[in-house]
mmCIF file of N, CA and C in Angstrom:
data_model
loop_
_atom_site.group_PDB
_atom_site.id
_atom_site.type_symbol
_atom_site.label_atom_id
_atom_site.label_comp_id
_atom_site.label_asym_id
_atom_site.label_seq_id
_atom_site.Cartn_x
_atom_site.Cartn_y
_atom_site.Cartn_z
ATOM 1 N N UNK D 1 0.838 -1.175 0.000
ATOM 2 C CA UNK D 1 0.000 0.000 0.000
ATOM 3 C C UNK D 1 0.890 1.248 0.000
ATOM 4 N N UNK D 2 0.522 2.190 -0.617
ATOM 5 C CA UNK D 2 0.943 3.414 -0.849
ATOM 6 C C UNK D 2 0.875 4.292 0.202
ATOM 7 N N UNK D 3 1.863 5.317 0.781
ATOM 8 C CA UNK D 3 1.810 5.951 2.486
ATOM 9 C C UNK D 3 1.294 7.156 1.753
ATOM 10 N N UNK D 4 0.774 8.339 2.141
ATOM 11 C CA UNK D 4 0.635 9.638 2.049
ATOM 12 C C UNK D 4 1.843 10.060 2.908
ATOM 13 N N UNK D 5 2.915 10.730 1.860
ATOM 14 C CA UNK D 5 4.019 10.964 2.310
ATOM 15 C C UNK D 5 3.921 12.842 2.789
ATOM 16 N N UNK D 6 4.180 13.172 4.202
ATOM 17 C CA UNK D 6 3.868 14.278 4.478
ATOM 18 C C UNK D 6 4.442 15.560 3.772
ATOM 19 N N UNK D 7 5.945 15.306 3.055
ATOM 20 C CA UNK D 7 5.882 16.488 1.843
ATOM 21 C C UNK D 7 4.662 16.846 1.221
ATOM 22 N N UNK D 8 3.953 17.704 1.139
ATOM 23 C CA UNK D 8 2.827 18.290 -0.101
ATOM 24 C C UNK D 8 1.696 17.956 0.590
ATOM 25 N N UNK D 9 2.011 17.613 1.952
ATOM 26 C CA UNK D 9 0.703 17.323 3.298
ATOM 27 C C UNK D 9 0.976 17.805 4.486
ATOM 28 N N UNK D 10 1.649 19.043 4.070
ATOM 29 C CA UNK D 10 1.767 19.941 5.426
ATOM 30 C C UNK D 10 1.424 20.002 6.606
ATOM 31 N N UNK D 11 -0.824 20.414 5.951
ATOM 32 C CA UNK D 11 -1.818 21.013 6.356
ATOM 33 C C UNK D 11 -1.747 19.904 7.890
ATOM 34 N N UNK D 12 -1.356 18.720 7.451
ATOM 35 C CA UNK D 12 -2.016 17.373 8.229
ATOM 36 C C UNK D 12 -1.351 16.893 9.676
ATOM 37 N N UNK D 13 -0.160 17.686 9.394
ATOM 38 C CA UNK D 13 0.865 17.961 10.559
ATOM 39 C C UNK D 13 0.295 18.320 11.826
ATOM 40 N N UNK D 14 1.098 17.492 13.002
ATOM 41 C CA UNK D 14 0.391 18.164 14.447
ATOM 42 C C UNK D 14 1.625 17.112 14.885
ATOM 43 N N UNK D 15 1.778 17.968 16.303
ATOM 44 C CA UNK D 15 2.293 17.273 17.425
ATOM 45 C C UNK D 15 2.039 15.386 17.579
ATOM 46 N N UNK D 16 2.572 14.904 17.678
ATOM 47 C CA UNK D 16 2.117 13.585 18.189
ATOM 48 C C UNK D 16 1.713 12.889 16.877
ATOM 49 N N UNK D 17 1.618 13.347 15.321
ATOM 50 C CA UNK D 17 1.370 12.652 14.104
ATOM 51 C C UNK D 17 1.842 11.396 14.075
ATOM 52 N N UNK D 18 1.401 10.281 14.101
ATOM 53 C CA UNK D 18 2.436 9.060 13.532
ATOM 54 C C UNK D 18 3.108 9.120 12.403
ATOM 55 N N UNK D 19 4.349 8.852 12.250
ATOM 56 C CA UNK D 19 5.136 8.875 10.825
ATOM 57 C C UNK D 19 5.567 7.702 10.842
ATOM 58 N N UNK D 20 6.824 7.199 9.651
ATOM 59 C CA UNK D 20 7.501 6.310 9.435
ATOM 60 C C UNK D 20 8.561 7.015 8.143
ATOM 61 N N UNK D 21 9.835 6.533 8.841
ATOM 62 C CA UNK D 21 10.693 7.184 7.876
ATOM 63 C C UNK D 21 11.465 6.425 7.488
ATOM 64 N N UNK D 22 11.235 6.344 5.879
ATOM 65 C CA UNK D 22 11.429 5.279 5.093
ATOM 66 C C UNK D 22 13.107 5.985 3.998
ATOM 67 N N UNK D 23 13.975 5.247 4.019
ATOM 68 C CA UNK D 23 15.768 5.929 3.610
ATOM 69 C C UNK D 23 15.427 5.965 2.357
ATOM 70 N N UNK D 24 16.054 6.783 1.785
ATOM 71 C CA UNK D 24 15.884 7.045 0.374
ATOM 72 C C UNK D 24 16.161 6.339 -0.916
ATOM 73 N N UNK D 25 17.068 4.758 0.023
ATOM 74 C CA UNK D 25 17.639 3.983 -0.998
ATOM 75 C C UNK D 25 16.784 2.761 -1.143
ATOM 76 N N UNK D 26 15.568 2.848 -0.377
ATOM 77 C CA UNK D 26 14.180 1.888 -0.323
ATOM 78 C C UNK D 26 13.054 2.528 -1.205
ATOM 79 N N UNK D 27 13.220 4.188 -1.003
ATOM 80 C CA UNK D 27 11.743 4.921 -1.417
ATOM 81 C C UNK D 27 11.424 4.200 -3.193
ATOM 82 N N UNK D 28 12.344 4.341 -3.726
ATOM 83 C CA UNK D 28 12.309 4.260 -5.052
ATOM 84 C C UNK D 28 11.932 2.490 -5.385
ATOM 85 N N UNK D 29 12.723 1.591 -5.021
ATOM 86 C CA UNK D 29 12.016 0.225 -4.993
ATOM 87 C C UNK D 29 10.635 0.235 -4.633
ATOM 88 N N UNK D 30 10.164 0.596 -3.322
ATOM 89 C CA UNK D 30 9.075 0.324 -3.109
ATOM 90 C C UNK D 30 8.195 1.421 -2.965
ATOM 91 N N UNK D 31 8.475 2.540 -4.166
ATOM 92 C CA UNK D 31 7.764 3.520 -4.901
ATOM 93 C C UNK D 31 6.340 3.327 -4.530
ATOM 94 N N UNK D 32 5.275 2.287 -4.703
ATOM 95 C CA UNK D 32 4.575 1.643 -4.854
ATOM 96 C C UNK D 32 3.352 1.057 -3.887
ATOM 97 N N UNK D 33 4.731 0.860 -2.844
ATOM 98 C CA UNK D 33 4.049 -0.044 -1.417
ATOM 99 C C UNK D 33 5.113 -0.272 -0.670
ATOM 100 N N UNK D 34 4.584 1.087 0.126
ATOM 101 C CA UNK D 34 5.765 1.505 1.314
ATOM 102 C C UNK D 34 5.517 0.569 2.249
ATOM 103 N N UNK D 35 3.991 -0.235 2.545
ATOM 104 C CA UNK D 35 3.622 -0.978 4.037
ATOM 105 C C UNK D 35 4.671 -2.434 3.317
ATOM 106 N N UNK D 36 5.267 -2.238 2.494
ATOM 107 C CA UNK D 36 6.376 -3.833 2.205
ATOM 108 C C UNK D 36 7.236 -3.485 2.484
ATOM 109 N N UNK D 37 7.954 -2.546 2.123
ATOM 110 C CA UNK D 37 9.108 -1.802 3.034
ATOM 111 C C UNK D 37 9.137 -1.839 4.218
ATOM 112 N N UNK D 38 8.474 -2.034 4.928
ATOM 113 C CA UNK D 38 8.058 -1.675 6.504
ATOM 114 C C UNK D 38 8.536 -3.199 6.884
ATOM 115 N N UNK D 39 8.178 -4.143 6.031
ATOM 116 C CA UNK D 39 7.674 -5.507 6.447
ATOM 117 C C UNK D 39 8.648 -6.196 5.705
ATOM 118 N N UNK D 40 9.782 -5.718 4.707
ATOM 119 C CA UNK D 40 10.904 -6.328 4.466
ATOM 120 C C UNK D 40 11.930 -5.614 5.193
ATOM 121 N N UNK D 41 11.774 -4.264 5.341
ATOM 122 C CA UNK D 41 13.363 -3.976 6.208
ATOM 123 C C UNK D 41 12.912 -3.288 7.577
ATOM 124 N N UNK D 42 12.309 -3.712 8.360
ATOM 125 C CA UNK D 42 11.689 -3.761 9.770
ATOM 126 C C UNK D 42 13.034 -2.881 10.498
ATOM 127 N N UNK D 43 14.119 -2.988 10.575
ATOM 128 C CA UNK D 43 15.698 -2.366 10.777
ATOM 129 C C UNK D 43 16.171 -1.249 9.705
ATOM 130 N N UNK D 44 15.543 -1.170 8.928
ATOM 131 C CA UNK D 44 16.114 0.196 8.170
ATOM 132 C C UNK D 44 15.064 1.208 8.074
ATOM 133 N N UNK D 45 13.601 1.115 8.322
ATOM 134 C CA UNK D 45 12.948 1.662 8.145
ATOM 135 C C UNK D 45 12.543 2.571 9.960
ATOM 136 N N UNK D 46 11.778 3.340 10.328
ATOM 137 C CA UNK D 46 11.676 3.531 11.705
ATOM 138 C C UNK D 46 10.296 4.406 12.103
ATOM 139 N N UNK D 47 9.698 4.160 12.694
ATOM 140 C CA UNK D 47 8.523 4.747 13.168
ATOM 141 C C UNK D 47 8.756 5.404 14.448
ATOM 142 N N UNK D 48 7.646 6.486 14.465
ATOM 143 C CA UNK D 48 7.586 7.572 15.449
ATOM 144 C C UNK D 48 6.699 8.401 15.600
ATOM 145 N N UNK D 49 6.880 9.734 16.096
ATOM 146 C CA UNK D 49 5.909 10.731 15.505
ATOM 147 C C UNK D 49 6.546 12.102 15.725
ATOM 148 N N UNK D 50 5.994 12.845 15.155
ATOM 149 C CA UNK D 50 6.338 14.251 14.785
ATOM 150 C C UNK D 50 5.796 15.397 16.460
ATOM 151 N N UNK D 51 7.514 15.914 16.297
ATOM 152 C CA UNK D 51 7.447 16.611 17.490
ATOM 153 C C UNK D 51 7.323 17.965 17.391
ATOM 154 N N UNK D 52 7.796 18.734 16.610
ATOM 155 C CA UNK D 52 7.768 20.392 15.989
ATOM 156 C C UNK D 52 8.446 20.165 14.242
ATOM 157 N N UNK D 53 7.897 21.204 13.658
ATOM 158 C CA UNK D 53 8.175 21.211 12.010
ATOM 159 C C UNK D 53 8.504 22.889 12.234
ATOM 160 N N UNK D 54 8.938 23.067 10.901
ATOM 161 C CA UNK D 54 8.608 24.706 10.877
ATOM 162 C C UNK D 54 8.667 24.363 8.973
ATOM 163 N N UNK D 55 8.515 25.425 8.253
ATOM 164 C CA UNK D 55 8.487 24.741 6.378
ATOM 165 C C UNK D 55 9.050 24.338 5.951
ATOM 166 N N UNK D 56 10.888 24.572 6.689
ATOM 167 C CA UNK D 56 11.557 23.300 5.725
ATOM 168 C C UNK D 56 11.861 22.156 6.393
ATOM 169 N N UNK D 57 11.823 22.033 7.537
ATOM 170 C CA UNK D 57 12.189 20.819 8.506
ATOM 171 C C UNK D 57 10.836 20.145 9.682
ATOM 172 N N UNK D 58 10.919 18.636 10.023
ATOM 173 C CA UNK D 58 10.328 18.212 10.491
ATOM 174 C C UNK D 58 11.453 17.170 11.465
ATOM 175 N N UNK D 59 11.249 17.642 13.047
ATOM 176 C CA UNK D 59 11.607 16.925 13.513
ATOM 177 C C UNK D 59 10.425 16.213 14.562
ATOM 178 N N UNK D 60 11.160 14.715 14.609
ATOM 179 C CA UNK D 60 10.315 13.725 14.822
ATOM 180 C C UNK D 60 11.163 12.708 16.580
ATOM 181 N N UNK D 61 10.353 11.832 17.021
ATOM 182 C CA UNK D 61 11.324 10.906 17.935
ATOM 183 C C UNK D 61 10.715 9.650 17.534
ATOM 184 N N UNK D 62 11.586 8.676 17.482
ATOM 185 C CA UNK D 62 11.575 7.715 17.141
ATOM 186 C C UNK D 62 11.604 6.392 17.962
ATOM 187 N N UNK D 63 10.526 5.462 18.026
ATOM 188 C CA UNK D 63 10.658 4.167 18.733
ATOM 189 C C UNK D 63 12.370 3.029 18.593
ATOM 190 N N UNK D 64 12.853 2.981 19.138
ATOM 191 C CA UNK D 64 13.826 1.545 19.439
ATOM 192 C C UNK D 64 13.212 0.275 18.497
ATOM 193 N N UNK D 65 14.415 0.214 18.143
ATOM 194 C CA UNK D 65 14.211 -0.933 16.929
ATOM 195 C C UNK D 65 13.337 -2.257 17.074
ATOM 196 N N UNK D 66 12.938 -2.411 18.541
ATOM 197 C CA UNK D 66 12.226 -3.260 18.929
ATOM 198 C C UNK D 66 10.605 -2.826 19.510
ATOM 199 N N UNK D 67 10.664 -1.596 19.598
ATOM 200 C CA UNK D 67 9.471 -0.796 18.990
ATOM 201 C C UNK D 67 8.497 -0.309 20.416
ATOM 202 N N UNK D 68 9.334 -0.585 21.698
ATOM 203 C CA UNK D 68 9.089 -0.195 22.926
ATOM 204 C C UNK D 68 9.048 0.868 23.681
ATOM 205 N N UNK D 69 10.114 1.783 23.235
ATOM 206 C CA UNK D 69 10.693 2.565 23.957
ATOM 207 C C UNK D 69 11.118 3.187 23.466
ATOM 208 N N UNK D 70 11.476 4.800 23.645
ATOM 209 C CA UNK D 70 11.539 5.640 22.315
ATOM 210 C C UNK D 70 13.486 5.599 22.378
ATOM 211 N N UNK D 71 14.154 5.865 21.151
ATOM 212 C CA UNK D 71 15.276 5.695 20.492
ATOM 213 C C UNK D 71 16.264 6.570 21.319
ATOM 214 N N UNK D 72 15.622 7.890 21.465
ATOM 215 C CA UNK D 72 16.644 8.941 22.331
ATOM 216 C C UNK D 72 15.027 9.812 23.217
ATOM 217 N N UNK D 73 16.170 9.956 24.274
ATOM 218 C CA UNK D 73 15.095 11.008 25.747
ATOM 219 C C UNK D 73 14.947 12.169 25.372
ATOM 220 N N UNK D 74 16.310 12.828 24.924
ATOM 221 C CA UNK D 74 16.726 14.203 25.205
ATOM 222 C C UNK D 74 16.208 15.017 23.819
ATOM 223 N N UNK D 75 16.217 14.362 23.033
ATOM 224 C CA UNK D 75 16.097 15.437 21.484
ATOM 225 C C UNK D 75 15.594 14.704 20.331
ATOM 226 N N UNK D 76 15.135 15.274 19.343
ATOM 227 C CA UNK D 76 14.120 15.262 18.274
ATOM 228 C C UNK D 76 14.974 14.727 17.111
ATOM 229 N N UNK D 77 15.153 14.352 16.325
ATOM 230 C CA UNK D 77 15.370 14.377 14.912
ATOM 231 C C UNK D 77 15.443 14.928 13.933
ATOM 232 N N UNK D 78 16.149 15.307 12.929
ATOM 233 C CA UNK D 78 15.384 16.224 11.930
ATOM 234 C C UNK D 78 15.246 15.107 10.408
ATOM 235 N N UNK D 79 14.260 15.690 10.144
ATOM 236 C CA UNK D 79 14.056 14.504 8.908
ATOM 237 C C UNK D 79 13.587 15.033 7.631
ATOM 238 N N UNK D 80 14.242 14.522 6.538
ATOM 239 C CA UNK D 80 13.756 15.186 4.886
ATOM 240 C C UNK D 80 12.349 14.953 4.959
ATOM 241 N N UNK D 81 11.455 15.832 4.690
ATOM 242 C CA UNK D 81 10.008 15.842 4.435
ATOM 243 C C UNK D 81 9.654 14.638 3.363
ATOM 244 N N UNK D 82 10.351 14.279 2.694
ATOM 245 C CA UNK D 82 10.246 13.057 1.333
ATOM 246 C C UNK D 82 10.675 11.921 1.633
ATOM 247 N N UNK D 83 11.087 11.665 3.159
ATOM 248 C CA UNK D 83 11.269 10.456 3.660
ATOM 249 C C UNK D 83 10.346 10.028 4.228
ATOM 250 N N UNK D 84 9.025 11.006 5.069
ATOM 251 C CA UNK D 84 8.975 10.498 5.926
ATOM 252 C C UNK D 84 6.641 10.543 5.494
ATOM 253 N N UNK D 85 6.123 9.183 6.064
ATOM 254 C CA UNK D 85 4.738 9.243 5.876
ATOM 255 C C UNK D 85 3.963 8.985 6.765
ATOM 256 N N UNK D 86 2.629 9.443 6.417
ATOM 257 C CA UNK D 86 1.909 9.387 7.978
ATOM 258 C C UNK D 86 1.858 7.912 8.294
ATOM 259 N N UNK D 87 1.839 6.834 9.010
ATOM 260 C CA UNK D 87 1.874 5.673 9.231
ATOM 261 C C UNK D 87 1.759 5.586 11.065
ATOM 262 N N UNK D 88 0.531 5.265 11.304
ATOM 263 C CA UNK D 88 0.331 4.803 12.712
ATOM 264 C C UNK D 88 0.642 3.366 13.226
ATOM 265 N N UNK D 89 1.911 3.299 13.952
ATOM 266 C CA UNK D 89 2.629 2.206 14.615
ATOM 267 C C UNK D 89 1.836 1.806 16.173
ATOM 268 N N UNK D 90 1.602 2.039 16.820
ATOM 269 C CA UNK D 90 0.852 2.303 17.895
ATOM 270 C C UNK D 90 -0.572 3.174 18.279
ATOM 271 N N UNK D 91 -1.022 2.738 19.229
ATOM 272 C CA UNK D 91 -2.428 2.904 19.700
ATOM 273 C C UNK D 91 -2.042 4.431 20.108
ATOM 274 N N UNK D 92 -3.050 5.409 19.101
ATOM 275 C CA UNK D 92 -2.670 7.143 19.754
ATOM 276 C C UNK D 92 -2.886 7.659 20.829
ATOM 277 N N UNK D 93 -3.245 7.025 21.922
ATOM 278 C CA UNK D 93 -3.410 6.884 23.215
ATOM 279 C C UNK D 93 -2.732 7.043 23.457
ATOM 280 N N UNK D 94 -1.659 6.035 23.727
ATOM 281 C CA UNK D 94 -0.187 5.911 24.188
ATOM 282 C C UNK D 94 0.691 6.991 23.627
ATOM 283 N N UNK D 95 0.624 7.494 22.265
ATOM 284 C CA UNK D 95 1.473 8.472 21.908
ATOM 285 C C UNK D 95 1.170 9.557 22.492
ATOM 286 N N UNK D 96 0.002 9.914 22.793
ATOM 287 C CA UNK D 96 -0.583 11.225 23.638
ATOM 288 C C UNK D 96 0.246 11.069 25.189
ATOM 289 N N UNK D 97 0.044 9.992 25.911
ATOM 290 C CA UNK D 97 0.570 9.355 27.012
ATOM 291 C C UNK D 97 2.118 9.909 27.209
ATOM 292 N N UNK D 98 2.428 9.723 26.346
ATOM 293 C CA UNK D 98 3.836 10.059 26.463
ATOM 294 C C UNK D 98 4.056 11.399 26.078
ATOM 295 N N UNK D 99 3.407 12.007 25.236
ATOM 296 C CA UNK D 99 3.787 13.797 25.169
ATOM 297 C C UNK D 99 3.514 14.131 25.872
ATOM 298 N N UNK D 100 1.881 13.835 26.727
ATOM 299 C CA UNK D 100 2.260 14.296 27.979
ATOM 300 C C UNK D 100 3.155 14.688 28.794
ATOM 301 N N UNK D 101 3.845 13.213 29.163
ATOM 302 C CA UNK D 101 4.708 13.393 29.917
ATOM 303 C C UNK D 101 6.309 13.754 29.822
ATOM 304 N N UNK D 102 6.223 14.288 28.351
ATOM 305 C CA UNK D 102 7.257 14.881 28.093
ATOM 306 C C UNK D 102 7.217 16.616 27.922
ATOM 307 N N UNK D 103 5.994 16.465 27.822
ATOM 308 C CA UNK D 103 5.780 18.486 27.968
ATOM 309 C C UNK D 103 5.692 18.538 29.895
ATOM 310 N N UNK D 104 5.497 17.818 30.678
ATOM 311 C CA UNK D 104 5.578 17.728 31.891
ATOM 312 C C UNK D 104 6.904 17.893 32.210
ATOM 313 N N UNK D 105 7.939 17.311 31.665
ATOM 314 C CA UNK D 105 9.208 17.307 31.948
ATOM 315 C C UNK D 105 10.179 18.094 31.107
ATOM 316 N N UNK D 106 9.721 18.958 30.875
ATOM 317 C CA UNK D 106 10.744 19.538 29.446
ATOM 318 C C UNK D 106 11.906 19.140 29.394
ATOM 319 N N UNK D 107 13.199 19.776 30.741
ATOM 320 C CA UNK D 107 13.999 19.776 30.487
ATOM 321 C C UNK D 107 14.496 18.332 30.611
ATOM 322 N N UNK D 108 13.916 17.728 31.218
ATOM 323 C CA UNK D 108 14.285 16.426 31.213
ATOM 324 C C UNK D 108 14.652 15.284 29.810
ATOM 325 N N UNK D 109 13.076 15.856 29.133
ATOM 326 C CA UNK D 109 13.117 15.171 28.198
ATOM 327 C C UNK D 109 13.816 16.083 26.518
ATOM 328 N N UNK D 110 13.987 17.312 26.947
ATOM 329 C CA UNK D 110 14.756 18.801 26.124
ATOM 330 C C UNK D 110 13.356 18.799 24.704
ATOM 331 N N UNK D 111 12.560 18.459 25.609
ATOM 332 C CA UNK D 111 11.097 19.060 24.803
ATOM 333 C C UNK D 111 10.977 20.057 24.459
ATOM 334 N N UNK D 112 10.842 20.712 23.113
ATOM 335 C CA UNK D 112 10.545 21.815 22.453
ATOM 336 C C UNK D 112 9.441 21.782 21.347
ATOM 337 N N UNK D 113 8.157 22.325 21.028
ATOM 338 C CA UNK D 113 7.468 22.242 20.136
ATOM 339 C C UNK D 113 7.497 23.541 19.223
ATOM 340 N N UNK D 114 7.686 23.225 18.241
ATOM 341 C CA UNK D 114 7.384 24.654 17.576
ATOM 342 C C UNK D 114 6.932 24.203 16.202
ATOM 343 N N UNK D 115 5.571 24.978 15.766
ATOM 344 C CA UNK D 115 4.568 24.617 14.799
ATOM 345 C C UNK D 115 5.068 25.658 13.527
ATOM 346 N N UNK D 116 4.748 25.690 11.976
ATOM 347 C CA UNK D 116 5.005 26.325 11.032
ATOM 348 C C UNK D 116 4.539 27.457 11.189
ATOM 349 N N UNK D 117 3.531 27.742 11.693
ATOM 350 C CA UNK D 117 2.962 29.185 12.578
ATOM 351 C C UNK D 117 3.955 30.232 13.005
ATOM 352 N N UNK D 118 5.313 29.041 13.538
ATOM 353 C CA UNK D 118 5.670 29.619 14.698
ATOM 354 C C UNK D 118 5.754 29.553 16.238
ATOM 355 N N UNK D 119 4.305 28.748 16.635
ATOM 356 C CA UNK D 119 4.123 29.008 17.823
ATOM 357 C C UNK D 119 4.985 28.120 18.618
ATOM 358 N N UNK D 120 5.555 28.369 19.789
ATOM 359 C CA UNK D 120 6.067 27.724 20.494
ATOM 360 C C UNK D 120 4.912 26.960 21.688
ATOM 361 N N UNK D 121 5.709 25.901 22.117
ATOM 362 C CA UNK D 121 4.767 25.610 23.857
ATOM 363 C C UNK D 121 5.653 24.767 24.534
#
């Protein structure tokens, strides 16, 4: 199946979005049907969700390769907009669950949101 890749889907962007960010040396093979990508390279591919964007950048945090526990505490990612598609890995419950408790802890977790707006929180 084909992802709606968030380049040229701005509008659809929010805090807590599920993504999946698929390397650029897969996009083109599986042009087609990104959910096989997912399901042939389970280790090269990575799911998460989107933490602040602004128009040219989207940074994101990312689950542990075993899909438990997020990858890093302290800081965000930044990721090519043409890598990366909306794709829900987990129950959005739980992803809410945890921004929570990372806008609870800022510095702990070096939480920063900032939307294409601008706005900070």
């Amino acid at each position: 199946m084909k992802l709606k890749c968030v380049s040229g889907n701005e509008a659809d962007l929010r805090v807590g979005k599920q993504i999946v960010y698929i390397p650029e040396r897969l996009l083109f093979r599986y042009r087609k049907n990104h959910t096989q990508a997912i399901q042939d390279y389970p280790v090269d591919v990575q799911t998460g969700f989107v933490t602040s964007w602004d128009e040219n950048t989207v940074y994101c945090r990312f689950y542990h390769i075993q899909g438990r526990h997020l990858r890093t505490l302290t800081y965000s990612e930044f990721c090519n907009k043409n890598n990366l598609f909306f794709y829900d890995s987990k129950p959005q419950n739980k992803v809410d669950e945890l921004i929570d408790e990372m806008r609870k802890n800022k510095d702990y977790y070096g939480w920063v949101e900032q939307t294409a707006g601008g706005d900070n929180a």
